Amino acid sequence: MKVVKFGGSSLANGPQVAKAVEIMRADPRRRVMVVSAPGKRFGGDAKVTDLLGELAAAILAGLDTASLLGQILGRYRSIADYFDLAGETIADHFRTHLRTLQESDYPNSEYLLAAFLAQGEWMNAHLIAAVLQHEGLPARWVSPQDLGMVVAGPPRLAQLLPDSYDRLANFSLPADEILVVPGFFAYDAQGHIATFARGGSDITGSILARGLHADLYENFTDVSAIYAADPQIIAHPRAINTLTYREMRELSCAGFSVFNDEAIVPAIQGDVRINVKNTNDPEAPGTLIAPTKEVNHHHLITGIAASNGHIALYIHRYLLNREVRFPLQILQVLAKYHVSYEQMPAGVDDLTIIFSQKQVIPAVQTAMTREIRAAVQPDVLRWIPNLAMVVVVGEGLAHRTDLVAQILTQLATVEIAPVIISQGAARINLTMGVDTTQAAAAIQALYALSAEDYNNAQ
């Protein structure tokens, strides 16, 4: 049995939905279909989820919502009309549903926002189920509640409760129907809608693949493979045929947007292989993500990624390494301001903490600086802004003693000296902090090295 997820670009309009229908028709093992909200149809277009966010904001501000509502419902009407379904009737049903949602009670505005953000998937799952039935495929809309999914945590950063997997395992999967499940959201114990992290339909698909014991999780998007580098920086980069769970997680966290970094965890826990494929070229093999023991790389560098928008806090104090409470005091300040760190490389007398810039807004930065100074009285405390974290990923990094030297030498050829260098004991990645303006040049230089490595391995 396969769980299949289609992203927003795969369901953006009628012709794209028709491709998804034929993909489901082509393989009877595709029994569960997880759908995203309709994405962009063309450059400059809006995603339905973004329009729903604007709609929620307008409701909270007491503004007129007629125009936004018309845009949103128009997207679904046009898809329904493409299949000669009653587009106006469907749009009226969705309008009534959104009005009921608006009149409901919420604990606070974050819950209202989460509820509206989830409706892109809710409405699309209903519509896609109707389309599949119209096209002769037995299909049924199923809610996350019906499947036994229960979440906890913040309303826009939900986490699945572990006992949900017991309920999923006991769910009776019909032999003659395709289940159409809205991605991105579930319900908490109080019955409130909560969404996963952005890109959360990947998470829903992975949860269902694990919970329903799927043989394969197919993730359909708008690219034919995961590539060794960003195609916007490297022209025609090498496609990655196979990569390990660990490599995918490292690359996703480092900036690869093809697959949500959080989504891979349920697949790992359930030992479910993931196949990233292209809705527009479904016969292409795509990229298979599998356990390390099943992936036999001949090359050393699997992929290179960079993520901008980082800031680092540098703290220096003599004899820092002898003070057992020093890290705890700093972490307590971070916890107070709900700021999580990404990495924390250290020396004998210094500590560097890397954050996403989004978390450290100016007011938070000022407050944290004041409290850290008071708590640990550093000799030096300074912020390093405008950082890009460049990450070289590959299981092969542990197998060549000179590879790190080659990577740093390659950066030196383009006059880039990393501000930060970090590698964990797993030796699956090497992370380097560079100025944001140098990120593209670093990727280009390192891709040249990885291409040489790949060609030598063939």
Short mmCIF file of C-alpha atoms in Angstrom, two decimals:
data_model
loop_
_atom_site.label_atom_id
_atom_site.label_comp_id
_atom_site.label_asym_id
_atom_site.label_seq_id
_atom_site.Cartn_x
_atom_site.Cartn_y
_atom_site.Cartn_z
CA MET A 1 0.00 0.00 0.00
CA LYS A 2 1.18 3.51 -0.84
CA VAL A 3 0.42 6.83 0.76
CA VAL A 4 0.60 9.59 -1.84
CA LYS A 5 0.89 13.30 -1.13
CA PHE A 6 0.37 16.03 -3.72
CA GLY A 7 1.78 19.49 -3.11
CA GLY A 8 0.17 22.83 -3.88
CA SER A 9 1.73 23.22 -7.34
CA SER A 10 0.41 19.74 -8.24
CA LEU A 11 -3.16 20.81 -7.42
CA ALA A 12 -3.04 24.46 -8.45
CA ASN A 13 -5.65 24.27 -11.24
CA GLY A 14 -7.81 21.88 -13.23
CA PRO A 15 -5.14 20.54 -15.61
CA GLN A 16 -2.79 19.84 -12.69
CA VAL A 17 -5.52 18.08 -10.73
CA ALA A 18 -6.24 15.97 -13.83
CA LYS A 19 -2.60 14.78 -13.77
CA ALA A 20 -2.97 13.84 -10.11
CA VAL A 21 -6.14 11.88 -10.90
CA GLU A 22 -4.32 9.87 -13.58
CA ILE A 23 -1.43 9.19 -11.20
CA MET A 24 -3.88 7.74 -8.68
CA ARG A 25 -5.60 5.74 -11.41
CA ALA A 26 -2.30 4.30 -12.69
CA ASP A 27 -1.47 2.32 -9.54
CA PRO A 28 -4.13 0.55 -7.42
CA ARG A 29 -1.64 0.39 -4.55
CA ARG A 30 -2.10 4.15 -4.12
CA ARG A 31 -4.79 3.98 -1.48
CA VAL A 32 -4.37 7.15 0.57
CA MET A 33 -4.15 10.59 -1.07
CA VAL A 34 -2.99 13.53 1.06
CA VAL A 35 -3.72 16.90 -0.52
CA SER A 36 -2.34 20.39 -0.05
CA ALA A 37 -4.21 23.60 -0.74
CA PRO A 38 -4.00 24.91 -4.33
CA GLY A 39 -0.65 26.61 -4.89
CA LYS A 40 0.56 29.17 -7.39
CA ARG A 41 -0.57 28.74 -11.00
CA PHE A 42 2.00 31.15 -12.39
CA GLY A 43 4.62 33.65 -11.29
CA GLY A 44 3.05 36.39 -9.20
CA ASP A 45 0.02 34.26 -8.32
CA ALA A 46 -1.02 33.74 -4.69
CA LYS A 47 -1.24 30.47 -2.80
CA VAL A 48 -4.69 29.79 -1.37
CA THR A 49 -3.15 29.34 2.10
CA ASP A 50 -1.72 32.86 1.92
CA LEU A 51 -5.11 34.24 0.84
CA LEU A 52 -6.73 32.47 3.79
CA GLY A 53 -4.17 34.07 6.10
CA GLU A 54 -5.14 37.47 4.72
CA LEU A 55 -8.81 36.59 5.16
CA ALA A 56 -8.25 35.70 8.82
CA ALA A 57 -6.36 38.95 9.39
CA ALA A 58 -9.17 40.93 7.78
CA ILE A 59 -11.75 39.21 9.99
CA LEU A 60 -9.75 39.99 13.11
CA ALA A 61 -9.41 43.62 12.02
CA GLY A 62 -13.11 43.94 11.22
CA LEU A 63 -12.44 44.70 7.54
CA ASP A 64 -14.55 43.84 4.51
CA THR A 65 -13.71 40.33 3.28
CA ALA A 66 -15.79 40.09 0.10
CA SER A 67 -12.89 40.47 -2.34
CA LEU A 68 -10.62 37.96 -0.58
CA LEU A 69 -13.45 35.49 -0.21
CA GLY A 70 -14.20 35.81 -3.91
CA GLN A 71 -10.58 35.09 -4.84
CA ILE A 72 -10.42 32.04 -2.61
CA LEU A 73 -13.72 30.50 -3.70
CA GLY A 74 -12.91 31.29 -7.32
CA ARG A 75 -9.91 28.98 -7.18
CA TYR A 76 -12.07 26.02 -6.20
CA ARG A 77 -14.87 26.98 -8.57
CA SER A 78 -12.48 26.98 -11.53
CA ILE A 79 -11.17 23.50 -10.67
CA ALA A 80 -14.71 22.17 -10.28
CA ASP A 81 -15.78 23.74 -13.59
CA TYR A 82 -12.80 22.15 -15.36
CA PHE A 83 -14.30 18.74 -14.51
CA ASP A 84 -17.88 19.83 -15.29
CA LEU A 85 -18.84 19.67 -11.66
CA ALA A 86 -21.28 22.16 -10.14
CA GLY A 87 -18.66 24.82 -9.44
CA GLU A 88 -21.09 27.42 -8.16
CA THR A 89 -22.78 24.95 -5.84
CA ILE A 90 -19.43 23.83 -4.43
CA ALA A 91 -18.35 27.45 -3.96
CA ASP A 92 -21.60 28.22 -2.12
CA HIS A 93 -21.05 25.22 0.17
CA PHE A 94 -17.52 26.39 0.96
CA ARG A 95 -18.75 29.96 1.53
CA THR A 96 -21.26 28.72 4.11
CA HIS A 97 -18.55 26.62 5.75
CA LEU A 98 -16.18 29.60 6.04
CA ARG A 99 -18.96 31.76 7.44
CA THR A 100 -19.66 29.13 10.12
CA LEU A 101 -15.97 29.03 10.89
CA GLN A 102 -15.90 32.81 11.29
CA GLU A 103 -18.78 32.70 13.76
CA SER A 104 -17.20 29.97 15.90
CA ASP A 105 -15.56 30.59 19.27
CA TYR A 106 -11.76 30.36 19.65
CA PRO A 107 -9.48 30.52 22.70
CA ASN A 108 -7.57 33.37 21.03
CA SER A 109 -6.71 34.89 17.66
CA GLU A 110 -3.93 32.34 17.00
CA TYR A 111 -6.50 29.54 17.01
CA LEU A 112 -8.73 31.47 14.61
CA LEU A 113 -5.77 32.02 12.30
CA ALA A 114 -4.83 28.33 12.43
CA ALA A 115 -8.41 27.31 11.68
CA PHE A 116 -8.56 29.51 8.58
CA LEU A 117 -5.10 28.53 7.35
CA ALA A 118 -6.21 24.88 7.43
CA GLN A 119 -9.23 25.44 5.23
CA GLY A 120 -7.25 25.39 1.98
CA GLU A 121 -6.60 21.69 2.56
CA TRP A 122 -10.05 21.03 4.06
CA MET A 123 -11.84 22.42 1.00
CA ASN A 124 -9.43 20.90 -1.49
CA ALA A 125 -9.78 17.42 -0.01
CA HIS A 126 -13.56 17.65 -0.34
CA LEU A 127 -13.22 18.87 -3.93
CA ILE A 128 -10.60 16.30 -4.97
CA ALA A 129 -12.70 13.46 -3.54
CA ALA A 130 -15.63 14.68 -5.66
CA VAL A 131 -13.37 14.94 -8.73
CA LEU A 132 -12.08 11.38 -8.26
CA GLN A 133 -15.64 10.07 -7.97
CA HIS A 134 -16.66 12.02 -11.07
CA GLU A 135 -13.72 10.49 -12.95
CA GLY A 136 -14.78 6.96 -12.03
CA LEU A 137 -12.50 6.30 -9.08
CA PRO A 138 -14.08 5.28 -5.76
CA ALA A 139 -12.96 7.91 -3.28
CA ARG A 140 -13.98 9.24 0.11
CA TRP A 141 -13.01 12.36 2.07
CA VAL A 142 -11.64 11.47 5.50
CA SER A 143 -10.92 13.90 8.32
CA PRO A 144 -7.80 13.68 10.50
CA GLN A 145 -10.28 13.16 13.36
CA ASP A 146 -11.70 10.07 11.65
CA LEU A 147 -8.20 8.64 11.45
CA GLY A 148 -7.52 9.23 15.14
CA MET A 149 -4.93 11.99 14.76
CA VAL A 150 -4.76 14.19 17.87
CA VAL A 151 -2.23 16.99 18.33
CA ALA A 152 -0.97 19.21 21.12
CA GLY A 153 1.15 22.33 21.37
CA PRO A 154 0.83 25.80 19.85
CA PRO A 155 -2.06 26.13 17.37
CA ARG A 156 0.30 26.85 14.46
CA LEU A 157 3.12 24.51 15.44
CA ALA A 158 1.27 21.36 16.42
CA GLN A 159 2.86 18.05 17.34
CA LEU A 160 1.13 14.70 16.97
CA LEU A 161 0.40 12.88 20.22
CA PRO A 162 2.13 9.47 20.17
CA ASP A 163 -1.03 7.47 20.94
CA SER A 164 -2.40 8.64 17.60
CA TYR A 165 -0.31 5.92 15.98
CA ASP A 166 -2.21 3.25 17.94
CA ARG A 167 -5.49 4.59 16.57
CA LEU A 168 -4.08 4.80 13.04
CA ALA A 169 -2.89 1.19 13.27
CA ASN A 170 -6.45 0.14 14.18
CA PHE A 171 -8.07 2.14 11.38
CA SER A 172 -9.76 -0.17 8.89
CA LEU A 173 -8.43 0.78 5.47
CA PRO A 174 -11.07 -0.03 2.84
CA ALA A 175 -9.91 -2.30 0.02
CA ASP A 176 -11.94 -0.62 -2.71
CA GLU A 177 -11.66 3.10 -1.95
CA ILE A 178 -9.13 5.89 -2.16
CA LEU A 179 -9.09 7.88 1.04
CA VAL A 180 -8.59 11.61 0.44
CA VAL A 181 -7.11 13.27 3.51
CA PRO A 182 -6.48 17.01 3.99
CA GLY A 183 -2.88 17.68 4.90
CA PHE A 184 -1.32 20.31 7.17
CA PHE A 185 -3.71 20.16 10.13
CA ALA A 186 -5.37 18.03 12.77
CA TYR A 187 -7.43 18.63 15.92
CA ASP A 188 -6.35 18.90 19.54
CA ALA A 189 -8.02 17.18 22.48
CA GLN A 190 -10.44 20.12 22.87
CA GLY A 191 -11.53 19.85 19.23
CA HIS A 192 -9.70 22.96 18.03
CA ILE A 193 -7.93 22.98 14.68
CA ALA A 194 -4.14 23.21 14.87
CA THR A 195 -1.69 23.27 11.98
CA PHE A 196 1.70 21.70 11.60
CA ALA A 197 4.71 23.77 10.54
CA ARG A 198 4.50 25.37 7.10
CA GLY A 199 4.81 22.65 4.51
CA GLY A 200 2.86 20.50 6.93
CA SER A 201 1.11 18.38 4.30
CA ASP A 202 4.44 16.55 4.01
CA ILE A 203 4.14 15.89 7.74
CA THR A 204 0.59 14.54 7.42
CA GLY A 205 1.69 12.21 4.63
CA SER A 206 4.61 10.92 6.64
CA ILE A 207 2.45 10.38 9.74
CA LEU A 208 -0.09 8.39 7.72
CA ALA A 209 2.62 6.37 5.97
CA ARG A 210 3.98 5.32 9.35
CA GLY A 211 0.65 4.86 11.10
CA LEU A 212 -1.00 2.88 8.30
CA HIS A 213 2.15 0.82 7.67
CA ALA A 214 2.58 1.89 4.06
CA ASP A 215 5.15 0.17 1.86
CA LEU A 216 6.09 3.51 0.27
CA TYR A 217 5.35 7.20 0.75
CA GLU A 218 5.22 8.97 -2.63
CA ASN A 219 5.59 12.73 -2.41
CA PHE A 220 4.57 14.42 -5.68
CA THR A 221 5.84 17.91 -6.32
CA ASP A 222 6.92 20.01 -9.32
CA VAL A 223 10.51 18.76 -9.73
CA SER A 224 11.73 15.43 -11.08
CA ALA A 225 14.26 14.84 -8.31
CA ILE A 226 16.04 16.36 -5.36
CA TYR A 227 19.15 18.04 -6.73
CA ALA A 228 22.65 18.26 -5.32
CA ALA A 229 22.40 22.07 -5.22
CA ASP A 230 19.87 24.84 -5.71
CA PRO A 231 18.98 25.09 -9.46
CA GLN A 232 18.63 28.85 -9.02
CA ILE A 233 22.36 28.99 -8.20
CA ILE A 234 23.73 26.05 -10.22
CA ALA A 235 22.51 25.54 -13.77
CA HIS A 236 21.36 21.94 -14.28
CA PRO A 237 22.70 20.47 -11.05
CA ARG A 238 23.09 16.72 -10.64
CA ALA A 239 19.94 14.84 -9.60
CA ILE A 240 20.29 12.75 -6.47
CA ASN A 241 18.96 9.26 -7.21
CA THR A 242 19.10 7.98 -3.64
CA LEU A 243 19.96 9.50 -0.30
CA THR A 244 19.73 8.43 3.31
CA TYR A 245 17.22 9.59 5.88
CA ARG A 246 20.04 11.38 7.70
CA GLU A 247 21.22 13.18 4.56
CA MET A 248 17.69 14.29 3.71
CA ARG A 249 17.11 15.67 7.18
CA GLU A 250 20.39 17.59 7.13
CA LEU A 251 19.68 19.03 3.67
CA SER A 252 16.08 19.94 4.54
CA CYS A 253 17.17 21.77 7.69
CA ALA A 254 19.88 23.51 5.69
CA GLY A 255 17.55 25.00 3.11
CA PHE A 256 16.33 22.33 0.68
CA SER A 257 12.62 23.16 0.35
CA VAL A 258 11.51 20.10 -1.63
CA PHE A 259 10.70 18.13 1.52
CA ASN A 260 9.80 19.42 4.98
CA ASP A 261 12.60 18.67 7.48
CA GLU A 262 10.17 17.68 10.23
CA ALA A 263 8.24 15.35 7.93
CA ILE A 264 10.99 12.80 7.58
CA VAL A 265 10.92 11.84 11.28
CA PRO A 266 7.73 9.70 11.22
CA ALA A 267 9.02 7.95 8.09
CA ILE A 268 12.28 7.15 9.85
CA GLN A 269 10.42 5.87 12.92
CA GLY A 270 8.18 3.70 10.74
CA ASP A 271 11.00 2.61 8.41
CA VAL A 272 8.99 3.85 5.42
CA ARG A 273 10.85 4.69 2.21
CA ILE A 274 10.03 8.04 0.59
CA ASN A 275 9.95 8.62 -3.17
CA VAL A 276 9.97 12.28 -4.23
CA LYS A 277 8.45 12.45 -7.72
CA ASN A 278 7.23 14.94 -10.30
CA THR A 279 3.50 15.31 -11.00
CA ASN A 280 4.37 16.60 -14.47
CA ASP A 281 6.65 13.62 -15.21
CA PRO A 282 5.34 10.76 -13.06
CA GLU A 283 7.30 8.07 -14.91
CA ALA A 284 10.63 9.63 -13.90
CA PRO A 285 12.18 7.65 -11.02
CA GLY A 286 12.58 10.70 -8.78
CA THR A 287 14.64 10.50 -5.61
CA LEU A 288 14.37 7.61 -3.16
CA ILE A 289 15.05 8.34 0.53
CA ALA A 290 15.91 5.22 2.49
CA PRO A 291 17.81 3.90 5.53
CA THR A 292 21.59 4.21 5.43
CA LYS A 293 22.07 0.46 5.04
CA GLU A 294 20.12 0.53 1.75
CA VAL A 295 22.00 3.43 0.14
CA ASN A 296 25.39 2.71 -1.42
CA HIS A 297 26.91 6.02 -2.47
CA HIS A 298 29.98 5.90 -4.66
CA HIS A 299 30.48 9.65 -4.30
CA LEU A 300 31.45 11.47 -1.10
CA ILE A 301 29.38 14.66 -1.25
CA THR A 302 25.64 14.14 -1.67
CA GLY A 303 24.39 17.70 -1.59
CA ILE A 304 25.21 21.31 -0.76
CA ALA A 305 22.72 23.76 0.70
CA ALA A 306 22.68 27.24 2.14
CA SER A 307 20.15 29.07 4.25
CA ASN A 308 20.26 32.83 4.76
CA GLY A 309 18.77 34.80 7.61
CA HIS A 310 20.97 33.77 10.52
CA ILE A 311 22.60 35.70 13.33
CA ALA A 312 25.23 34.55 15.81
CA LEU A 313 25.94 35.60 19.39
CA TYR A 314 29.65 35.47 20.27
CA ILE A 315 30.55 35.34 23.98
CA HIS A 316 34.12 35.32 25.33
CA ARG A 317 35.20 34.92 28.93
CA TYR A 318 38.42 33.54 30.34
CA LEU A 319 38.09 30.22 32.19
CA LEU A 320 34.63 29.81 30.78
CA ASN A 321 35.23 26.07 30.40
CA ARG A 322 35.56 25.67 34.19
CA GLU A 323 32.17 27.16 35.03
CA VAL A 324 29.59 24.39 34.93
CA ARG A 325 26.63 26.78 35.18
CA PHE A 326 27.74 29.04 32.33
CA PRO A 327 25.78 27.29 29.51
CA LEU A 328 22.77 26.79 31.78
CA GLN A 329 22.56 30.49 32.63
CA ILE A 330 22.56 31.40 28.95
CA LEU A 331 20.01 28.74 28.03
CA GLN A 332 17.71 30.01 30.77
CA VAL A 333 17.73 33.44 29.12
CA LEU A 334 16.92 31.86 25.73
CA ALA A 335 14.07 29.90 27.27
CA LYS A 336 12.65 33.03 28.88
CA TYR A 337 12.33 34.65 25.44
CA HIS A 338 11.24 31.43 23.68
CA VAL A 339 14.28 31.48 21.41
CA SER A 340 15.74 28.18 20.20
CA TYR A 341 19.28 27.92 18.88
CA GLU A 342 20.46 26.01 15.83
CA GLN A 343 24.09 25.36 16.70
CA MET A 344 26.45 26.14 19.58
CA PRO A 345 30.14 25.66 18.67
CA ALA A 346 32.54 26.41 21.51
CA GLY A 347 36.19 26.98 22.34
CA VAL A 348 38.07 26.97 25.63
CA ASP A 349 37.13 30.55 26.50
CA ASP A 350 34.35 31.32 24.04
CA LEU A 351 30.93 30.23 22.92
CA THR A 352 29.04 31.02 19.71
CA ILE A 353 25.29 30.52 19.44
CA ILE A 354 23.61 30.55 16.05
CA PHE A 355 19.96 31.57 15.68
CA SER A 356 17.44 32.16 12.97
CA GLN A 357 17.21 35.93 12.52
CA LYS A 358 13.39 35.65 12.59
CA GLN A 359 13.53 34.68 16.26
CA VAL A 360 15.87 37.44 17.36
CA ILE A 361 13.96 40.59 16.53
CA PRO A 362 15.64 43.84 17.71
CA ALA A 363 13.66 44.09 20.96
CA VAL A 364 14.46 40.48 21.87
CA GLN A 365 18.12 40.96 20.94
CA THR A 366 18.40 43.98 23.22
CA ALA A 367 16.71 42.22 26.14
CA MET A 368 18.76 39.04 25.74
CA THR A 369 21.99 41.03 25.55
CA ARG A 370 21.17 42.85 28.78
CA GLU A 371 20.25 39.69 30.67
CA ILE A 372 23.16 37.58 29.41
CA ARG A 373 25.61 40.34 30.38
CA ALA A 374 24.09 40.44 33.86
CA ALA A 375 24.04 36.65 34.23
CA VAL A 376 27.55 35.69 33.05
CA GLN A 377 29.48 39.00 32.88
CA PRO A 378 31.38 38.19 29.67
CA ASP A 379 34.62 39.90 28.66
CA VAL A 380 33.27 40.17 25.11
CA LEU A 381 29.71 39.90 23.83
CA ARG A 382 28.88 40.77 20.24
CA TRP A 383 26.37 39.83 17.60
CA ILE A 384 27.37 38.65 14.11
CA PRO A 385 24.52 39.49 11.72
CA ASN A 386 23.78 38.59 8.08
CA LEU A 387 25.03 35.02 8.24
CA ALA A 388 24.34 32.28 5.73
CA MET A 389 24.90 28.72 6.89
CA VAL A 390 26.46 26.70 4.07
CA VAL A 391 26.20 22.95 4.61
CA VAL A 392 28.01 20.15 2.79
CA VAL A 393 26.20 16.85 3.37
CA GLY A 394 27.22 13.29 2.61
CA GLU A 395 27.62 9.94 4.32
CA GLY A 396 31.00 9.86 2.55
CA LEU A 397 32.38 12.74 4.63
CA ALA A 398 33.46 10.21 7.24
CA HIS A 399 35.41 8.12 4.73
CA ARG A 400 37.98 10.57 3.38
CA THR A 401 40.41 12.12 5.83
CA ASP A 402 41.31 14.91 3.41
CA LEU A 403 37.79 15.92 2.36
CA VAL A 404 37.30 18.70 4.93
CA ALA A 405 40.66 20.13 3.89
CA GLN A 406 39.55 20.02 0.24
CA ILE A 407 36.31 21.83 1.09
CA LEU A 408 38.06 24.65 2.94
CA THR A 409 40.73 24.91 0.23
CA GLN A 410 38.00 25.17 -2.40
CA LEU A 411 36.43 28.08 -0.51
CA ALA A 412 39.84 29.73 -0.23
CA THR A 413 40.14 29.73 -4.03
CA VAL A 414 37.20 32.17 -4.13
CA GLU A 415 38.52 34.11 -1.12
CA ILE A 416 35.89 32.94 1.34
CA ALA A 417 37.00 32.37 4.93
CA PRO A 418 34.13 30.96 7.04
CA VAL A 419 33.31 32.83 10.23
CA ILE A 420 32.10 29.58 11.84
CA ILE A 421 32.98 25.95 11.13
CA SER A 422 31.14 23.08 12.79
CA GLN A 423 31.04 19.31 12.38
CA GLY A 424 29.40 16.78 14.66
CA ALA A 425 30.76 13.40 15.62
CA ALA A 426 28.49 11.69 13.08
CA ARG A 427 30.61 13.37 10.38
CA ILE A 428 27.71 13.48 7.96
CA ASN A 429 27.84 17.23 7.43
CA LEU A 430 30.17 20.20 7.57
CA THR A 431 28.52 23.52 8.39
CA MET A 432 30.17 26.86 7.67
CA GLY A 433 28.93 30.34 8.44
CA VAL A 434 29.69 32.94 5.79
CA ASP A 435 28.42 36.42 5.06
CA THR A 436 25.10 36.29 3.22
CA THR A 437 26.67 38.04 0.21
CA GLN A 438 29.12 35.12 -0.18
CA ALA A 439 26.59 32.28 -0.03
CA ALA A 440 26.04 31.85 -3.78
CA ALA A 441 29.77 31.95 -4.53
CA ALA A 442 30.37 29.35 -1.82
CA ILE A 443 27.73 27.05 -3.29
CA GLN A 444 29.19 27.39 -6.79
CA ALA A 445 32.73 26.64 -5.60
CA LEU A 446 31.67 23.65 -3.51
CA TYR A 447 29.44 22.26 -6.23
CA ALA A 448 32.44 22.24 -8.57
CA LEU A 449 34.27 20.14 -6.00
CA SER A 450 31.32 17.77 -5.57
CA ALA A 451 30.94 17.41 -9.35
CA GLU A 452 34.61 16.43 -9.63
CA ASP A 453 34.11 13.92 -6.80
CA TYR A 454 31.01 12.50 -8.51
CA ASN A 455 32.69 12.17 -11.91
CA ASN A 456 35.70 10.44 -10.38
CA ALA A 457 33.40 7.95 -8.67
CA GLN A 458 31.73 6.85 -11.91
#
